[in-house]
Tab-separated table of C-alpha atoms and ligand atoms in Angstrom:
chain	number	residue	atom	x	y	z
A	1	UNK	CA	30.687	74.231	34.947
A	2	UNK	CA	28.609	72.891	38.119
A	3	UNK	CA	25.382	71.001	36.200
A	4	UNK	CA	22.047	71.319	37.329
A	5	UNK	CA	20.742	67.841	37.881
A	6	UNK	CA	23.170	65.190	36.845
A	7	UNK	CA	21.749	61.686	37.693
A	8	UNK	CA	22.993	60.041	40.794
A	9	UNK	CA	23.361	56.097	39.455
A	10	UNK	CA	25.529	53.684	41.389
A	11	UNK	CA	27.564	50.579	39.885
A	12	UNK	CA	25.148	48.693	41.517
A	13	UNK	CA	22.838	50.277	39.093
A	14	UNK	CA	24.432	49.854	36.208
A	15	UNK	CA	25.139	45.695	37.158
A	16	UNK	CA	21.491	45.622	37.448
A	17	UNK	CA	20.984	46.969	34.266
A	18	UNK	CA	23.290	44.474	32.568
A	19	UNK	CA	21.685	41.818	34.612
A	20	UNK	CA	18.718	42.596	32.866
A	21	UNK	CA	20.019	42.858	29.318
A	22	UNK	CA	21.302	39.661	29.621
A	23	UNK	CA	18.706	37.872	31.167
A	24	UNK	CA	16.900	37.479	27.527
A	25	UNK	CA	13.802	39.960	29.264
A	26	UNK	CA	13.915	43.437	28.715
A	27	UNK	CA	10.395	44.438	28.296
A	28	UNK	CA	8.001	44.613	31.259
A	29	UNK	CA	8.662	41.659	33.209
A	30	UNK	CA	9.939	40.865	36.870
A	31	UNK	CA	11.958	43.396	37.802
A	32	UNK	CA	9.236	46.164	36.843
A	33	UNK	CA	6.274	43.782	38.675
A	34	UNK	CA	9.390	44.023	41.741
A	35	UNK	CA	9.963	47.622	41.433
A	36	UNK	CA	5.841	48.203	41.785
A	37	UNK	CA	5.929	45.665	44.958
A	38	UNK	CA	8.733	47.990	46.326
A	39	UNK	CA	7.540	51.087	45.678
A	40	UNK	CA	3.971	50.519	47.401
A	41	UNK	CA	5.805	49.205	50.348
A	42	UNK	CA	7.877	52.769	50.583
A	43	UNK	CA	4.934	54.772	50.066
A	44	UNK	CA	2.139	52.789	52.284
A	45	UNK	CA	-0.435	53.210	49.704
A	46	UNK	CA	-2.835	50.357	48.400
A	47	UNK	CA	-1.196	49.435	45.156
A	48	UNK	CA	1.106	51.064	42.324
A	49	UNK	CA	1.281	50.612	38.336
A	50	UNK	CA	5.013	51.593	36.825
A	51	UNK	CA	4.569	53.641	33.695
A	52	UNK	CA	7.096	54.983	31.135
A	53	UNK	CA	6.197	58.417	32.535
A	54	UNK	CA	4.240	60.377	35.054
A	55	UNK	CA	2.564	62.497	31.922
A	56	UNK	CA	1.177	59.423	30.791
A	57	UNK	CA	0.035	58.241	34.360
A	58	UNK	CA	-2.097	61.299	34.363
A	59	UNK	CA	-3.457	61.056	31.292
A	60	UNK	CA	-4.425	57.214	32.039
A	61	UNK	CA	-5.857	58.438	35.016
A	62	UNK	CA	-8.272	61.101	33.659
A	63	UNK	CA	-9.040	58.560	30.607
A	64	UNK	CA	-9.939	56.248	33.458
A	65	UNK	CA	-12.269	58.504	35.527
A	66	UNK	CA	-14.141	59.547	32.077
A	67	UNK	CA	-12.595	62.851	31.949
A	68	UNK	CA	-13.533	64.738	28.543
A	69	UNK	CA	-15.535	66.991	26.442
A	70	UNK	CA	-16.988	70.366	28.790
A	71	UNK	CA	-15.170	68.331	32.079
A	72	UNK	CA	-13.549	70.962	34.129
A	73	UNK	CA	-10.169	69.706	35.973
A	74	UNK	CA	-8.211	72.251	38.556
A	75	UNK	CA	-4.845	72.813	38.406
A	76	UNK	CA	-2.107	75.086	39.726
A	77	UNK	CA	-0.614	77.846	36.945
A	78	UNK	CA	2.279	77.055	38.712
A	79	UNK	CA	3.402	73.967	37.402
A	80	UNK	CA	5.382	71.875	34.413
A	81	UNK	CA	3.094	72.314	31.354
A	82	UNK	CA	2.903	68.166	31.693
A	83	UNK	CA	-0.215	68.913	34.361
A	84	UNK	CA	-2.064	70.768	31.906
A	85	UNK	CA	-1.498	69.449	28.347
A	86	UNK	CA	-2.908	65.857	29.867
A	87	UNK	CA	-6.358	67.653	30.313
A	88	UNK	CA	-6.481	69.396	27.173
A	89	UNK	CA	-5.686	65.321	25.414
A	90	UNK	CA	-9.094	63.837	27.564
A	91	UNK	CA	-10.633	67.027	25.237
A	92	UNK	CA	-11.357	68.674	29.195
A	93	UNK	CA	-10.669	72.407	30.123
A	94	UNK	CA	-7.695	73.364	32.754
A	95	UNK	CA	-9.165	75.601	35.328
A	96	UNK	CA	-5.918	77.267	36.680
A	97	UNK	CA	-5.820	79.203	40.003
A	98	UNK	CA	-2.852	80.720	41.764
A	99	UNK	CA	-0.784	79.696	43.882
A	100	UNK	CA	-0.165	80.854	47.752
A	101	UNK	CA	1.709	83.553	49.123
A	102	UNK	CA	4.456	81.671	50.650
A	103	UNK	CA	5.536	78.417	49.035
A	104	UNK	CA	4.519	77.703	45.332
A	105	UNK	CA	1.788	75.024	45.855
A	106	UNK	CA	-2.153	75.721	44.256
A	107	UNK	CA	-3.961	77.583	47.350
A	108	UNK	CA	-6.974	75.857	48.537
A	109	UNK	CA	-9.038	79.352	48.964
A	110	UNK	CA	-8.601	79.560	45.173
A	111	UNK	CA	-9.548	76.313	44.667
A	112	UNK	CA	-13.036	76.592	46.468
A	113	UNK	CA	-13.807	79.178	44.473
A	114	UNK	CA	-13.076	77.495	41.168
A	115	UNK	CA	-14.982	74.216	41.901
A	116	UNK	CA	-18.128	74.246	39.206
A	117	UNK	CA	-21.120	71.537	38.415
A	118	UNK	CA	-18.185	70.746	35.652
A	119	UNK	CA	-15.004	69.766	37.988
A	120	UNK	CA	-14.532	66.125	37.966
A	121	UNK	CA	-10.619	66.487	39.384
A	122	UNK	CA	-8.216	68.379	41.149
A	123	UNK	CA	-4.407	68.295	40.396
A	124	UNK	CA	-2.606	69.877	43.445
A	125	UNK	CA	1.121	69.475	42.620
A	126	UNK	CA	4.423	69.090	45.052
A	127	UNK	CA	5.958	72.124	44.096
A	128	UNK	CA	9.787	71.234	44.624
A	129	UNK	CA	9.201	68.441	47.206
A	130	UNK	CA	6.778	69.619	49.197
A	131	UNK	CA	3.128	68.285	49.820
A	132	UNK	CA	0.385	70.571	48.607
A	133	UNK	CA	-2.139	71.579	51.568
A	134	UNK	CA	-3.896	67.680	51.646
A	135	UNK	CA	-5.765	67.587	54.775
A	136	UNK	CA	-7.933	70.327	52.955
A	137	UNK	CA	-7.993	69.386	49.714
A	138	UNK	CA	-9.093	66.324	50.576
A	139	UNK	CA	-11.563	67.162	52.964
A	140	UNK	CA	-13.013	70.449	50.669
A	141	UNK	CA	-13.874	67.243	47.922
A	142	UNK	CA	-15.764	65.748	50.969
A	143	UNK	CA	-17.662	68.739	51.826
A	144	UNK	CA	-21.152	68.252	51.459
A	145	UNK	CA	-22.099	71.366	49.674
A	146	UNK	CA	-19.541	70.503	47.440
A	147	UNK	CA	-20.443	66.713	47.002
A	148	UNK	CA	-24.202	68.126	45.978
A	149	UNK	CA	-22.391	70.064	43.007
A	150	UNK	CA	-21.014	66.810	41.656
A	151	UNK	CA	-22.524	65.742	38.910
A	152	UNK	CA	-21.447	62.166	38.218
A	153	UNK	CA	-21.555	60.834	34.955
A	154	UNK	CA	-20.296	57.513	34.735
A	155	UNK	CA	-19.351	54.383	37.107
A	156	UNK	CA	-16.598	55.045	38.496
A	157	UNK	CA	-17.468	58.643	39.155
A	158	UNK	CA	-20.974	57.203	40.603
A	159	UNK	CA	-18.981	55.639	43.392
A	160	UNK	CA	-16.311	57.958	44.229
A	161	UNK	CA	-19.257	60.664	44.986
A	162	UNK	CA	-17.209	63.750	44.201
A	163	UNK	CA	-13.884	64.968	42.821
A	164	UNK	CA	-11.315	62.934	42.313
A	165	UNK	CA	-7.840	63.839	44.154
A	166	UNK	CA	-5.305	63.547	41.754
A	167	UNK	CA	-1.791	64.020	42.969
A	168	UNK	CA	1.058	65.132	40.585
A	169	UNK	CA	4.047	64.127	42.848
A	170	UNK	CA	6.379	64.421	40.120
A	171	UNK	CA	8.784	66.147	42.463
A	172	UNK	CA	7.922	64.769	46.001
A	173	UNK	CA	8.642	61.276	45.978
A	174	UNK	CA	9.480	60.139	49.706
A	175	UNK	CA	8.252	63.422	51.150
A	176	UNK	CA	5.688	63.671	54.530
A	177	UNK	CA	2.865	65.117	54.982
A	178	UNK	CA	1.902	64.301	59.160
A	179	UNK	CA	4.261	61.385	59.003
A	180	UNK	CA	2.791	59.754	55.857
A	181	UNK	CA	4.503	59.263	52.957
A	182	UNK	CA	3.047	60.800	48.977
A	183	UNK	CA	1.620	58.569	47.869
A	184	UNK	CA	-0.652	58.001	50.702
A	185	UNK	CA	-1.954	61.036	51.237
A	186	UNK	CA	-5.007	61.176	48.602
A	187	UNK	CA	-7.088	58.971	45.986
A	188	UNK	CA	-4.505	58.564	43.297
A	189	UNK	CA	-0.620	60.265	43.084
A	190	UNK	CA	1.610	60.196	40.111
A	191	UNK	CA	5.269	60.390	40.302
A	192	UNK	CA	8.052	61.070	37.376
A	193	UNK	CA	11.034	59.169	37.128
A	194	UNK	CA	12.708	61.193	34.299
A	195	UNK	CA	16.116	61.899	34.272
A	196	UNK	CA	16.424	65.130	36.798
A	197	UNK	CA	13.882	64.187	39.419
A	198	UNK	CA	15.170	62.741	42.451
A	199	UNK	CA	15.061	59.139	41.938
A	200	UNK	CA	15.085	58.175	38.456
A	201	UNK	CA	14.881	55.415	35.954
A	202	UNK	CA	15.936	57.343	33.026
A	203	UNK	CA	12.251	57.509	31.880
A	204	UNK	CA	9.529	56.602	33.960
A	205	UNK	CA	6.682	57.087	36.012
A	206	UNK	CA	4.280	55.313	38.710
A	207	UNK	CA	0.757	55.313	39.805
A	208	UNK	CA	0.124	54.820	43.555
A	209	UNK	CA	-3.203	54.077	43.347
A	210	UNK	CA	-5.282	54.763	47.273
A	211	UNK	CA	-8.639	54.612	46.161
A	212	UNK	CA	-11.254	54.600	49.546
A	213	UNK	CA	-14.127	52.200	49.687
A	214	UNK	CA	-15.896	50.511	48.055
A	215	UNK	CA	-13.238	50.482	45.054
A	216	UNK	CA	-11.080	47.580	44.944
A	217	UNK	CA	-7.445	48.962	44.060
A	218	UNK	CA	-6.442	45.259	43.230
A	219	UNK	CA	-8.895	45.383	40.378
A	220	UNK	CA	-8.205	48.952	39.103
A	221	UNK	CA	-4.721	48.071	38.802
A	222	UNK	CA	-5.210	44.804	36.618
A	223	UNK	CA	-7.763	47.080	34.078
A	224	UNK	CA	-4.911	49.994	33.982
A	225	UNK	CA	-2.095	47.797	33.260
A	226	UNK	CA	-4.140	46.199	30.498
A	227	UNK	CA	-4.595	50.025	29.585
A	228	UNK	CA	-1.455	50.585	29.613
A	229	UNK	CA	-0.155	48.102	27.193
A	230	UNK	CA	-2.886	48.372	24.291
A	231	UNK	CA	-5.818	47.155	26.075
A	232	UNK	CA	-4.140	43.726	25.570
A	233	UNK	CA	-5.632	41.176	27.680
A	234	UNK	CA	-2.370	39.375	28.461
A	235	UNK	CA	1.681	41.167	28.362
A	236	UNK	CA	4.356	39.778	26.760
A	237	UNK	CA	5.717	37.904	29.863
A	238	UNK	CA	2.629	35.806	30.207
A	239	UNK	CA	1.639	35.608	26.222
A	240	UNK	CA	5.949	33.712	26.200
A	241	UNK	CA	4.413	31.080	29.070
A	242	UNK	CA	3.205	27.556	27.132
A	243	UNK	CA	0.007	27.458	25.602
A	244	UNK	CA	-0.579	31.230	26.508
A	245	UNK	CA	0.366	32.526	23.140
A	246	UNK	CA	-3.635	33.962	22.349
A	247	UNK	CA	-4.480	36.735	23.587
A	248	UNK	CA	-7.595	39.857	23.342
A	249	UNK	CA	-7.748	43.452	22.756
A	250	UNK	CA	-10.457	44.592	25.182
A	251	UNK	CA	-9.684	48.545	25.156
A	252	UNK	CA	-7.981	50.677	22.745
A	253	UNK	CA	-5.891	51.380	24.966
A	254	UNK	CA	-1.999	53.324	25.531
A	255	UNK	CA	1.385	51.864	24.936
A	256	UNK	CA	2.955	53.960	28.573
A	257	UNK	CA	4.412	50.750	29.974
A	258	UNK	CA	7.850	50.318	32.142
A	259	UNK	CA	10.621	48.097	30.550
A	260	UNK	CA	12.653	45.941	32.940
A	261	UNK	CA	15.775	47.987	32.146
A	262	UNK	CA	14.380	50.827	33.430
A	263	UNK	CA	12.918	49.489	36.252
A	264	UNK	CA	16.571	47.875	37.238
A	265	UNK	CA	17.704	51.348	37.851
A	266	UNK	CA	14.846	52.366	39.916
A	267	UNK	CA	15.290	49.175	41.840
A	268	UNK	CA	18.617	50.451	43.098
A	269	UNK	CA	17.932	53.745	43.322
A	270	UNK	CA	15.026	52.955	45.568
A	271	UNK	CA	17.703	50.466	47.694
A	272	UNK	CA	19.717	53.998	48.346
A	273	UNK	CA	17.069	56.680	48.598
A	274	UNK	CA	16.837	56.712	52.218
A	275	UNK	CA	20.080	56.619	53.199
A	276	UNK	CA	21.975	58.122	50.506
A	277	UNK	CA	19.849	60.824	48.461
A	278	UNK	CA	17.641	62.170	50.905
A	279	UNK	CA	20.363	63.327	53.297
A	280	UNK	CA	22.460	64.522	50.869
A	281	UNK	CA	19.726	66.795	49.551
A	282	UNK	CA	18.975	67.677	52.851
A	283	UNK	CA	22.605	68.253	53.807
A	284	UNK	CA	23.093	70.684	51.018
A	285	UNK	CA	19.404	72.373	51.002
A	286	UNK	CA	20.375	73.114	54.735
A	287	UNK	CA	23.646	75.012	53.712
A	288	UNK	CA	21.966	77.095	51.213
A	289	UNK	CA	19.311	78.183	54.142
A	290	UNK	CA	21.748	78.813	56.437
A	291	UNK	CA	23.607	80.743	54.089
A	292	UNK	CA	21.376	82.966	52.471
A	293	UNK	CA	19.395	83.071	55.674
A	294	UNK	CA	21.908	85.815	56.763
A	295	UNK	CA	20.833	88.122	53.733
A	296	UNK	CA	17.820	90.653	53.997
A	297	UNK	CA	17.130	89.944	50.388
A	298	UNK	CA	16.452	86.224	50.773
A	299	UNK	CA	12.701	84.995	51.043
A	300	UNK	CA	13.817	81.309	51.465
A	301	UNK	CA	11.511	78.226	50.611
A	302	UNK	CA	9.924	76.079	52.836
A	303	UNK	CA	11.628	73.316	53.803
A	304	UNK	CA	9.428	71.826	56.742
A	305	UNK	CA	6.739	72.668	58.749
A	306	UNK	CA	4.068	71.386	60.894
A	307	UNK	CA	2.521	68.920	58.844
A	308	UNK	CA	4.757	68.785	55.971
A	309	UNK	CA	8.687	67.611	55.007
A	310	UNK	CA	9.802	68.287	51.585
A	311	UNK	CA	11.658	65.310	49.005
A	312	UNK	CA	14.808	68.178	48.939
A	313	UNK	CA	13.972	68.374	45.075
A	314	UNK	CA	14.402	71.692	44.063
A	315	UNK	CA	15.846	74.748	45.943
A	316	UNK	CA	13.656	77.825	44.703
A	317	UNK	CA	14.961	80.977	45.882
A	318	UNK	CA	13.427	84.204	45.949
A	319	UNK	CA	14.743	87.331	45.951
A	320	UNK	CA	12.431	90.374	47.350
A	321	UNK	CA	11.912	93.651	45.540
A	322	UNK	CA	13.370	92.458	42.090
A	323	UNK	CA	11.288	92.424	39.036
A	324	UNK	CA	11.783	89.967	36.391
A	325	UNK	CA	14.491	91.564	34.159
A	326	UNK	CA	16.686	91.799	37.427
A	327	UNK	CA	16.141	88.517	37.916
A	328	UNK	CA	17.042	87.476	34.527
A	329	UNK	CA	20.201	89.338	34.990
A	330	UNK	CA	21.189	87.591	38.274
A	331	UNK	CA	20.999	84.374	36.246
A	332	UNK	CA	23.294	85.297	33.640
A	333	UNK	CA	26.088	86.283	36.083
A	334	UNK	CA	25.363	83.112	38.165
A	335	UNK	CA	26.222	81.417	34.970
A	336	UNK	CA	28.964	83.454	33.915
A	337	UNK	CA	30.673	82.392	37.365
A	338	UNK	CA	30.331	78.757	35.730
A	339	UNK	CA	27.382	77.424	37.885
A	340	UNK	CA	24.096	76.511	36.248
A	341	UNK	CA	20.801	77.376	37.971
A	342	UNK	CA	17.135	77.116	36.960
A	343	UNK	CA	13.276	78.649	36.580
A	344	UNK	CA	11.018	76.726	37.438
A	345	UNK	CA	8.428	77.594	36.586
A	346	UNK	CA	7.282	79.651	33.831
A	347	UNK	CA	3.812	79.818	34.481
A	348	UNK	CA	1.592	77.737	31.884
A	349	UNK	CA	-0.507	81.403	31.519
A	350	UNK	CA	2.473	83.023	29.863
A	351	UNK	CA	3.535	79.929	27.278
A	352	UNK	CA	2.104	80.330	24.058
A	353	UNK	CA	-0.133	77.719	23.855
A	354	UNK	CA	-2.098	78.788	27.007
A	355	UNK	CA	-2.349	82.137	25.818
A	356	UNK	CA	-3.818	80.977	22.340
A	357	UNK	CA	-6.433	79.936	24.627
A	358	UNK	CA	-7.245	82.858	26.557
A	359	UNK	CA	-5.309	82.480	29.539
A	360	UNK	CA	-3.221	85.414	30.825
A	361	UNK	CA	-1.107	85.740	34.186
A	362	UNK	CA	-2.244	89.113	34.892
A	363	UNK	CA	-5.211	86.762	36.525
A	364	UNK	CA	-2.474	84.798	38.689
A	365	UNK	CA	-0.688	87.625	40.411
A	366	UNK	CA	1.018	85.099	43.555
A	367	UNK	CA	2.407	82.950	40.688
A	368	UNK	CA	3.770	86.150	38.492
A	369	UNK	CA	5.295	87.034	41.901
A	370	UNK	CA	7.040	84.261	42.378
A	371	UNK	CA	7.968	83.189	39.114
A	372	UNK	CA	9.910	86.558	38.664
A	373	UNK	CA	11.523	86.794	41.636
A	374	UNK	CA	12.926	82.831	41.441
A	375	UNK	CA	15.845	80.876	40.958
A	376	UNK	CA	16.863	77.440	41.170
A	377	UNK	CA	20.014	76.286	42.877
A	378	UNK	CA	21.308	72.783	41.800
A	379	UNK	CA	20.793	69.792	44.167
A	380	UNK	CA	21.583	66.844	43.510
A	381	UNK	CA	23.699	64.015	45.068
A	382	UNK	CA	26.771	64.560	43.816
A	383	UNK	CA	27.173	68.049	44.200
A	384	UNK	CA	30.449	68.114	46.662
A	385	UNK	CA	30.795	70.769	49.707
A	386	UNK	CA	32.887	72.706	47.490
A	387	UNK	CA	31.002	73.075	44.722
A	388	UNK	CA	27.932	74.103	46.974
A	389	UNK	CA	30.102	76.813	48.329
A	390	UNK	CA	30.677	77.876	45.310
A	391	UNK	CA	27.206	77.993	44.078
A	392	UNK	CA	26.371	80.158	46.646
A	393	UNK	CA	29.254	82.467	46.584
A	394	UNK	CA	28.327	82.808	42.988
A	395	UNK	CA	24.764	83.776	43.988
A	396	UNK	CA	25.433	86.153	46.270
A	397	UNK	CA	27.942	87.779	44.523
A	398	UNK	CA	25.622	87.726	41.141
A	399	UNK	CA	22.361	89.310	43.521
A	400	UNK	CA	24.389	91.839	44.918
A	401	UNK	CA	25.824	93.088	41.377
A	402	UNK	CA	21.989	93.432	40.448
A	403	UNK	CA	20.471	94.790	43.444
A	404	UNK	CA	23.140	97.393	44.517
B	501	PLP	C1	8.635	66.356	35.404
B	501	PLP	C2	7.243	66.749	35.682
B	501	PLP	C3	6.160	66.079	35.101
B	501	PLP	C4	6.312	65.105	33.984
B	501	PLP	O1	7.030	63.971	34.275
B	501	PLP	P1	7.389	62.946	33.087
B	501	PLP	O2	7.787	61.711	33.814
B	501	PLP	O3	8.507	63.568	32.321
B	501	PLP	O4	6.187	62.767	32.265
B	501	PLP	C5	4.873	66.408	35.514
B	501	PLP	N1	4.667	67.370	36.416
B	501	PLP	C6	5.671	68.064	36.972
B	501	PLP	C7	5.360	69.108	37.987
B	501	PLP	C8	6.996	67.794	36.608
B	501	PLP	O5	7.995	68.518	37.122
């Protein structure tokens, strides 16, 4: 069976890890504090905060802005259900708008017209790598007509102004949007480190914080890591230090910190992301486009364009004029040829929770589209030249069984 999204960890990675467990520190310590120093200096932003996930780097995030009760925050339907849930914790209501017509990222139009007295943050997310539309997202929150519907409520929302960018990168670490790296392209971005994204630290997450003037990102940091680790005023690292042993509570806050073990493999996988993972993904996300580009019922994704370079995370295929039971059946004889492929995603209007609450896709017709027309080919490192032939000779073979 060809996997999905096996891990791509190196020796290296693994004598880093034992490093660690035999140092005698395995919590948060050095070589997360290292991992943060290296990750800011990939991404060019102002300063980053390593999490144990990027759900809970959201959620810290919205806590931190004062997001709650009657708050409205806009997000994509099109996304992992992590994007959502976050808002409905801070007690605030998910305002979800479609997506656009040709890759899967929240369309800017839609968000215009879903901006209220009551938004207090946007959530555009990377759809499989590639930036969300930035320049105007970022310069709709500056808008004046839209700054005057702003109704800030508490300090930190007093000096921002207006909405708060929040980016959920989960999928588009290293990716470009006009030669900047995510990360840098908007107030705050959260990435995930889980298991099947493309550089991972088992579990994990990071907040690049980019904050403009006159916040200091310096400060924000220091008051979110104490967040992050129960609002204690010093970690465990400097608590073990002589004479340091007392300590205060001064928020109730999370327990969403990094261990050192974790951040050992993102330390490596960081050394090799550049020269190893990127190119691979881009080597075999090439060979599927140039494949499939030869078929009239490929609408391919979008790799590049002007402004914007994808991470290579996900390959999402569609296939035009299928409806969703077709689809369905395309992925069973994909699989039946031994070759496992994907959905992502199904839209958070058609998962039961989200209906409970009165959401329904008939309302999101771009992302319905999509979702039932997708499929997602495996990319990851290790995936050899062979076994990418065979993924798409299984494809092929599986559409044109279905469509015929
Ligand atoms: C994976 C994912 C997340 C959640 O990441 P975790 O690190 O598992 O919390 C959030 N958003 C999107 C779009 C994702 O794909």
């Amino acid at each position: 069976m060809i996997q999905f999204s096996p891990p791509h960890i190196k020796q290296e990675a693994v004598d880093e890890v034992i490093n660690t467990l035999k140092s005698g520190w395995i919590t948060t310590g050095p070589k997360t504090k290292l991992f943060e120093k290296k990750l800011t200096e990939y991404c060019g932003n102002k300063k980053t905060l390593c999490m144990n996930s990027a759900t809970a780097g959201l959620e810290l995030i919205l806590r931190w802005f004062g997001v709650k009760k009657d708050d409205e925050v806009i997000i994509p339907a099109y996304t992992y259900c992590a994007t959502a849930n976050v808002v409905v914790h801070c007690g605030a209501k998910p305002v979800m708008v479609d997506i656009n017509d040709n890759d899967f990222n929240i369309s800017v139009e839609k968000i215009q017209k879903a901006i209220t007295e009551k938004t207090k943050v946007i959530i555009p997310v990377d759809i499989a790598g590639l930036p969300a539309c930035y320049n105007e997202i970022n310069k709709l929150v500056d808008n004046k007509n839209i700054k005057k519907l702003f109704n800030p409520e508490n300090e930190q929302q007093k000096k921002l102004g207006r909405i708060l960018v929040l980016s959920d990168a989960a999928h588009s670490f290293g990716a470009e949007y006009k030669n900047k790296k995510t990360g840098n392209l908007t107030d705050i971005t959260v990435f995930s480190f889980h298991a099947v994204k493309n550089l991972t630290t088992g579990e994990g997450g990071a907040i690049a914080l980019n904050l403009p003037e006159p916040f200091d990102n310096e400060l924000i940091y220091k008051s979110l890591n104490i967040k992050s680790l129960h609002g204690q005023s010093k970690d465990a690292l400097a608590k073990s230090k002589i004479g340091s042993w007392q300590y205060d509570v001064i928020y109730t806050g999370f327990k969403a910190n990094m261990t050192d073990i974790n951040a050992s493999l993102g330390l490596v996988a960081l050394k090799y992301y550049d020269t190893e993972d990127l190119p691979r993904r881009k080597e075999i996300i090439t060979k599927y486009t140039n494949s499939f580009s030869k078929y009239k019922w490929a609408e391919l994704p979008v790799i590049k364009d002007c402004n914007r370079q994808t991470s290579y995370h996900l390959y999402m295929l569609r296939i035009k004029n299928i409806s969703e039971k077709q689809r369905n059946e395309i992925i069973q004889k994909i699989f039946e040829q031994a070759v496992s492929v994907n959905v992502h995603f199904q839209p958070l209007p058609m998962l039961s929770i989200y209906k409970k609450k009165g959401y329904n896709i008939e309302n999101y017709p771009f992302t319905y589209d999509s979702y039932s027309r997708e499929i997602s080919l495996p990319v990851y490192y290790n995936l050899s030249d062979k076994d990418t032939k065979k993924v798409i000779e299984a494809v092929v073979k599986s559409i044109e069984a279905v469509i015929n």
